[in-house]
XYZ file of C-alpha atoms in Angstrom:
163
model
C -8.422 -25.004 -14.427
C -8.975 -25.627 -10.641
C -9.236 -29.236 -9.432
C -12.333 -30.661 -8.985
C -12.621 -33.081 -5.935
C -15.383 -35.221 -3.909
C -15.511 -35.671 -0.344
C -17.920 -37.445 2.170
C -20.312 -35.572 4.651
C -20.508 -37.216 8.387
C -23.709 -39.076 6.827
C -21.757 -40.722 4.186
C -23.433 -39.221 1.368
C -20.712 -38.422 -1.469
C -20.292 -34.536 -1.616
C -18.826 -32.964 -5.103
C -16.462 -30.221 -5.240
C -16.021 -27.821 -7.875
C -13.864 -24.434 -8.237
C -13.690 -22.399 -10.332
C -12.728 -18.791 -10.493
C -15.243 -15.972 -11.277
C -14.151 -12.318 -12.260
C -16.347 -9.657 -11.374
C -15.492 -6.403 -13.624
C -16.134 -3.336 -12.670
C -14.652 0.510 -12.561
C -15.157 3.581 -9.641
C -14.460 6.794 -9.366
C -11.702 8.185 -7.215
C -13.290 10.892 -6.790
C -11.498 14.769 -6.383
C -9.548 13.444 -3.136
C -8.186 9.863 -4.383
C -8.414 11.513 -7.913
C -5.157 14.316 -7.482
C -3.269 12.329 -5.253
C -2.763 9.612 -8.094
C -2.426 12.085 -10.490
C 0.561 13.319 -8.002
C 1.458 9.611 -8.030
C 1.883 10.056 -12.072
C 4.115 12.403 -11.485
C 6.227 10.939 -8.779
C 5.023 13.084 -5.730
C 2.871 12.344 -2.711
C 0.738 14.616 -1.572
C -1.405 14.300 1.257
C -3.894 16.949 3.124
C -3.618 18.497 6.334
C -6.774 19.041 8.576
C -7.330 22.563 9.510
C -8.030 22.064 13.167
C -5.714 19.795 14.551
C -2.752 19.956 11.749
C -2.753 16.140 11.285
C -1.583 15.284 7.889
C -2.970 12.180 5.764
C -1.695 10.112 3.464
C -3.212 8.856 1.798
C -5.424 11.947 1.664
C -9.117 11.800 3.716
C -12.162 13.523 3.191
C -12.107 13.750 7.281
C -9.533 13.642 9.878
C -9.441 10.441 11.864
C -8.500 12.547 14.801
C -11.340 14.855 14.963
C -13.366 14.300 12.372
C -13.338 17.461 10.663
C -12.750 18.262 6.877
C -9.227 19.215 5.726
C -8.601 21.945 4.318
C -5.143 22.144 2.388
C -2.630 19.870 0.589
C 0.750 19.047 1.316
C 3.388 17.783 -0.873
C 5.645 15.400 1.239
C 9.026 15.016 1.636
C 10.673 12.876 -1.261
C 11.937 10.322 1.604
C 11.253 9.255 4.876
C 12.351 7.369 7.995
C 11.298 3.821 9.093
C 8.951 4.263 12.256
C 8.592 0.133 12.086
C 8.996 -2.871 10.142
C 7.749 -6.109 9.626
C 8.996 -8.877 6.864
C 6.290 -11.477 5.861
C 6.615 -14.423 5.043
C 3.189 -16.053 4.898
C 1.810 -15.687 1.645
C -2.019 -13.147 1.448
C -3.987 -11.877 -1.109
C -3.385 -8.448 -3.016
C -6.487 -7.147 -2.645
C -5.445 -5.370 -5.663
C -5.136 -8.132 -8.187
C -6.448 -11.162 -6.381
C -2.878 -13.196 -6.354
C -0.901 -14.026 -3.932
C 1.885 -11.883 -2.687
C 5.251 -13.728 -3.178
C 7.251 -13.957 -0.146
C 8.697 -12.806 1.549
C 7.460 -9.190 1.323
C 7.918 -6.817 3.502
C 5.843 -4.063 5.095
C 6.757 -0.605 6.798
C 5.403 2.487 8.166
C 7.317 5.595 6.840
C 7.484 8.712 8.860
C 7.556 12.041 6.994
C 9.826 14.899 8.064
C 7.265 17.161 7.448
C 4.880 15.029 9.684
C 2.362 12.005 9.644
C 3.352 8.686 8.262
C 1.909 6.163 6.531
C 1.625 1.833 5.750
C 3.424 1.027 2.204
C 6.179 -1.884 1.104
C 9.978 -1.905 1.098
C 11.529 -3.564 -1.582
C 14.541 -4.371 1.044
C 13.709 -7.621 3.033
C 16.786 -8.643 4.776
C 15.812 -7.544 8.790
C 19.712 -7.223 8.991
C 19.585 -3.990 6.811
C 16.478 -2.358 8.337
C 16.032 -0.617 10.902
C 13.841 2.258 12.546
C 15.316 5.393 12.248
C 16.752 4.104 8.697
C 16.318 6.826 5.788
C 13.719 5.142 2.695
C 13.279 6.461 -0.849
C 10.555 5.570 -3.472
C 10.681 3.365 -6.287
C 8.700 4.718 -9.081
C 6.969 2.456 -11.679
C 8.380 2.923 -15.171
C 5.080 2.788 -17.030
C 2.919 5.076 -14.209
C -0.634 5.267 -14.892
C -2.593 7.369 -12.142
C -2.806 4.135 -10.050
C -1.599 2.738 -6.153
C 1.106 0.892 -8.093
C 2.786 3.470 -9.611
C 4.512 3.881 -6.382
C 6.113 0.509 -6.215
C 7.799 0.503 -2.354
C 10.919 1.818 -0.856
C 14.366 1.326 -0.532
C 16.629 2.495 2.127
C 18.501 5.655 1.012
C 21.894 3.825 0.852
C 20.841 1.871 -1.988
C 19.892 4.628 -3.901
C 22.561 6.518 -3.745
């Protein structure tokens, strides 16, 4: 249960404070874009798609290229690793968007940059600013139990770790 409270307004009239949290269920549909990218997810790959007129690749995957704004037209698998481009640890607690909780911190967030080309926001599971660095080589972590979901890919690690 959340605390309830009372406080006074500048009038001096006694205010009451109740919280409580409310849960709002609900499903959507990935549709055919989000859709085989988490079924790649399942199966520990990434795929992305690559736009058709200026060769930008996405991932996650678009239904039109941020660039120019036209419809992609193939997918790509990418690279099983990738490189930092830049870092950043956290330590002020935010919301998950995902779950509603708090992140624990600190956490730590990363672009990776693909070989193959584009890049993309995710976690790294590494959160020492010692150890990272851009240019640094990062491999997935893979959820055990994956279900078609963002969380199946849990983060990365650098390569070292791995290995």
């Amino acid at each position: 249960a959340l605390p309830m409270g009372t406080k006074t307004d500048k009038q001096g009239r006694e205010i009451v404070e109740i919280r409580y949290e409310m849960g709002i269920p609900g499903t959507f549909a990935t549709g055919p874009i989000m859709g085989h990218m988490l079924n790649k997810l399942k199966d520990k790959e990434l795929w992305g798609n690559r736009c058709g007129k200026c060769q930008n690749i996405m991932f996650p995957p678009k239904i039109v290229c941020p660039k120019c704004f036209e419809e992609p037209t193939e997918w790509v698998k990418l690279d099983d690793y990738g490189y930092i481009a830049t870092f950043d640890v956290v330590h002020f607690p935010t919301v998950n968007p995902l779950t509603g909780e708090m992140r624990p911190v600190p956490y730590t967030t990363l672009i990776v940059a693909q070989p193959s080309g584009g890049g993309f926001f995710h976690f790294c599971l590494e959160h020492d600013p010692e150890k990272l660095a851009p240019g640094k080589k990062v491999v997935p972590v893979w959820s055990e139990d994956r279900k078609a979901t963002p969380s199946d890919l849990e983060g990365f690690v650098l390569a070292d770790d791995k290995e």
